Tab-separated table of C-alpha atoms in Angstrom:
chain	number	residue	atom	x	y	z
A	22	MET	CA	115.174	-164.230	-20.221
A	23	THR	CA	115.230	-160.993	-19.447
A	24	THR	CA	113.486	-159.262	-16.833
A	25	GLN	CA	111.826	-156.124	-17.102
A	26	THR	CA	111.223	-153.822	-14.264
A	27	ASN	CA	108.353	-151.440	-13.994
A	28	PRO	CA	109.218	-147.854	-13.459
A	29	PRO	CA	108.435	-146.841	-9.787
A	30	PRO	CA	105.375	-144.887	-9.347
A	31	THR	CA	105.470	-141.229	-9.231
A	32	THR	CA	104.038	-139.163	-6.356
A	33	SER	CA	103.891	-135.719	-7.749
A	34	PRO	CA	100.623	-134.268	-8.803
A	35	PRO	CA	100.027	-134.150	-12.524
A	36	PRO	CA	100.662	-130.830	-14.126
A	37	PRO	CA	97.849	-128.494	-14.288
A	38	SER	CA	96.001	-128.582	-17.468
A	39	PRO	CA	95.627	-125.606	-19.275
A	40	PRO	CA	92.190	-123.782	-18.831
A	41	THR	CA	89.467	-124.492	-21.194
A	42	THR	CA	87.019	-122.191	-22.579
A	43	THR	CA	84.094	-124.455	-21.115
A	44	ASP	CA	85.468	-124.334	-17.437
A	45	THR	CA	85.929	-120.337	-17.781
A	46	ASN	CA	82.287	-120.264	-19.082
A	47	ASN	CA	80.873	-122.374	-16.256
A	48	GLN	CA	82.632	-120.318	-13.682
A	49	GLN	CA	81.477	-116.978	-15.168
A	50	ARG	CA	77.960	-118.362	-15.104
A	51	THR	CA	78.273	-119.513	-11.654
A	52	ALA	CA	79.455	-116.092	-10.516
A	53	GLU	CA	76.745	-114.364	-12.396
A	54	ALA	CA	74.033	-116.634	-10.819
A	55	LYS	CA	75.641	-116.022	-7.390
A	56	ALA	CA	75.402	-112.281	-8.122
A	57	ALA	CA	71.977	-112.408	-9.418
A	58	PHE	CA	70.688	-114.635	-6.439
A	59	THR	CA	72.427	-112.153	-3.854
A	60	ALA	CA	70.898	-109.198	-5.676
A	61	SER	CA	67.320	-110.876	-5.553
A	62	LEU	CA	67.880	-111.684	-1.751
A	63	ARG	CA	68.907	-108.141	-1.188
A	64	SER	CA	65.772	-106.781	-3.081
A	65	ALA	CA	63.394	-109.072	-1.266
A	66	GLY	CA	65.125	-108.215	2.083
A	67	ALA	CA	64.918	-104.262	1.183
A	68	HIS	CA	61.246	-104.855	0.164
A	69	HIS	CA	60.357	-106.749	3.510
A	70	ASP	CA	62.550	-104.334	5.519
A	71	ALA	CA	60.656	-101.306	4.085
A	72	ALA	CA	57.512	-102.920	4.782
A	73	LEU	CA	58.522	-103.868	8.188
A	74	ARG	CA	59.908	-100.416	8.962
A	75	ASP	CA	56.610	-98.825	7.814
A	76	ARG	CA	54.449	-101.098	10.138
A	77	ALA	CA	56.977	-100.246	13.077
A	78	GLN	CA	56.450	-96.579	12.223
A	79	THR	CA	52.827	-96.990	12.196
A	80	LEU	CA	52.789	-98.855	15.570
A	81	ARG	CA	54.671	-96.179	17.021
A	82	ALA	CA	52.501	-93.587	15.681
A	83	ASN	CA	49.166	-95.609	16.710
A	84	ASP	CA	50.790	-96.052	20.227
A	85	ALA	CA	50.759	-92.431	20.871
A	86	ALA	CA	47.215	-92.144	19.465
A	87	LEU	CA	46.049	-95.041	21.652
A	88	GLN	CA	47.741	-93.706	24.847
A	89	ARG	CA	45.795	-90.418	24.250
A	90	GLN	CA	42.703	-92.440	23.674
A	91	GLU	CA	43.217	-94.500	26.815
A	92	ALA	CA	43.833	-91.431	28.947
A	93	GLU	CA	40.677	-89.891	27.398
A	94	LEU	CA	38.728	-92.969	28.055
A	95	ALA	CA	39.869	-93.031	31.796
A	96	ARG	CA	39.042	-89.340	32.212
A	97	THR	CA	35.429	-89.801	30.646
A	98	THR	CA	35.068	-93.055	32.717
A	99	ALA	CA	35.745	-91.101	35.854
A	100	GLN	CA	33.579	-88.486	34.986
A	101	LEU	CA	30.472	-90.950	34.123
A	102	GLY	CA	31.254	-92.386	37.587
A	103	ARG	CA	30.775	-88.951	39.156
A	104	GLN	CA	27.688	-88.139	37.253
A	105	ASN	CA	26.328	-91.616	38.168
A	106	GLU	CA	26.857	-90.918	41.886
A	107	GLN	CA	25.059	-87.602	41.414
A	108	TRP	CA	22.159	-89.291	39.769
A	109	GLY	CA	22.271	-91.811	42.487
A	110	LYS	CA	21.841	-88.862	45.090
A	111	VAL	CA	19.094	-87.476	43.059
A	112	ALA	CA	17.141	-90.626	42.962
A	113	ASP	CA	17.678	-91.236	46.645
A	114	GLN	CA	16.578	-87.751	47.359
A	115	ALA	CA	13.379	-88.332	44.992
A	116	ARG	CA	12.795	-91.602	46.648
A	117	ASP	CA	12.887	-90.036	50.176
A	118	GLY	CA	10.432	-87.175	48.918
A	119	LEU	CA	8.119	-89.707	47.557
A	120	LYS	CA	8.356	-91.770	50.915
A	121	GLU	CA	7.661	-88.401	52.828
A	122	ILE	CA	4.709	-87.496	50.428
A	123	GLY	CA	3.287	-90.946	51.105
A	124	ASP	CA	3.780	-90.433	54.852
A	125	VAL	CA	2.138	-87.149	54.593
A	126	GLN	CA	-0.804	-88.574	52.481
A	127	ASN	CA	-1.349	-91.214	55.210
A	128	TRP	CA	-1.203	-88.681	57.987
A	129	ALA	CA	-3.860	-86.434	56.140
A	130	GLU	CA	-6.033	-89.462	55.479
A	131	LEU	CA	-6.055	-90.248	59.209
A	132	ILE	CA	-6.743	-86.676	60.196
A	133	GLU	CA	-9.422	-86.419	57.532
A	134	ARG	CA	-11.168	-89.557	58.957
A	135	ASP	CA	-10.881	-87.970	62.497
A	136	LEU	CA	-12.250	-84.735	61.286
A	137	LEU	CA	-15.142	-86.511	59.467
A	138	VAL	CA	-15.921	-88.137	62.883
A	139	VAL	CA	-15.703	-84.991	64.741
A	140	GLU	CA	-17.905	-83.241	61.845
A	141	GLU	CA	-20.584	-86.012	61.989
A	142	VAL	CA	-20.619	-85.726	65.920
A	143	LEU	CA	-20.978	-82.062	65.594
A	144	ARG	CA	-23.792	-82.311	63.084
A	145	GLU	CA	-25.556	-84.714	65.380
A	146	VAL	CA	-25.009	-82.459	68.398
A	147	GLU	CA	-26.134	-79.296	66.332
A	148	GLY	CA	-29.034	-81.248	65.099
A	149	ASP	CA	-30.240	-82.060	68.471
A	150	SER	CA	-29.734	-78.611	69.788
A	151	HIS	CA	-31.763	-76.827	67.044
A	152	GLY	CA	-34.889	-78.809	67.946
A	153	GLN	CA	-34.415	-81.906	65.661
A	154	TYR	CA	-35.821	-85.143	66.934
A	155	ARG	CA	-37.000	-88.464	65.431
A	156	ASP	CA	-40.523	-89.503	65.607
A	157	SER	CA	-41.353	-92.686	67.234
A	158	ASP	CA	-41.078	-94.408	64.151
A	159	GLY	CA	-37.564	-92.681	63.408
A	160	ASP	CA	-38.384	-91.628	59.880
A	161	SER	CA	-38.780	-87.977	59.807
A	162	ASP	CA	-37.364	-84.742	61.432
A	163	SER	CA	-39.821	-82.092	62.652
A	164	ASP	CA	-39.732	-79.253	65.136
A	165	SER	CA	-42.080	-79.095	68.181
A	166	ASP	CA	-44.806	-77.294	65.860
A	167	GLY	CA	-44.967	-80.363	63.758
A	168	GLY	CA	-43.184	-78.668	60.903
A	169	MET	CA	-40.141	-79.918	58.950
A	170	VAL	CA	-36.465	-78.667	60.127
A	171	VAL	CA	-34.423	-77.864	57.243
A	172	ASP	CA	-30.676	-78.677	57.625
A	173	ASP	CA	-28.702	-75.637	56.390
A	174	ASP	CA	-25.417	-77.468	56.548
A	175	ASP	CA	-25.985	-79.625	53.562
A	176	ASP	CA	-26.560	-76.507	51.387
A	177	ALA	CA	-23.420	-74.838	52.523
A	178	LYS	CA	-21.396	-77.764	51.843
A	179	LYS	CA	-22.498	-77.999	48.251
A	180	LYS	CA	-21.463	-74.301	47.436
A	181	ASP	CA	-18.044	-75.463	46.245
A	182	GLY	CA	-19.495	-76.204	42.818
A	183	LYS	CA	-18.535	-79.716	42.524
A	184	GLY	CA	-21.342	-81.260	44.555
A	185	LYS	CA	-18.870	-82.700	46.970
A	186	ALA	CA	-18.883	-81.486	50.404
A	187	LYS	CA	-17.664	-84.373	52.339
A	188	GLY	CA	-14.536	-83.990	54.431
A	189	TRP	CA	-11.956	-81.228	55.144
A	190	PHE	CA	-9.438	-82.671	52.445
A	191	SER	CA	-11.924	-83.251	49.675
A	192	TRP	CA	-9.308	-81.410	47.402
A	193	TRP	CA	-6.604	-84.161	48.219
């Protein structure tokens, strides 16, 4: 019997195989796909970058406009506040004036009543001093001769053309 021995295993790598056209085509397609993908990413990035830059520029421009508007609004608000204070003072003065007019009117009415009382008393006194008297039944005025006494004060009061002659403040 003969014994056969197996050759010892080799530890060296196999020799490189010659490049085939399929591998080369695959590598070329992969490189082209990577380049196309990178180009599309750059294009999308550039598009978004341009849009974002436009927005940032618009925001900066609007910021300046908004600051101007804010300053104008603050100025206008302060001006309206001052005008409101002025109108408040005018309203207070008008209210005080109306109160004063009311006080004057009340005072005038009191004086008018007092003057009417004085006027009535004077009419009675002047009537008694001119010879007026009441009959025993108290319904007619006559002088000592039996004739009627005419009261000239009533005619003098009606000369203002309105027929109203009562009181000192009849115009009020």
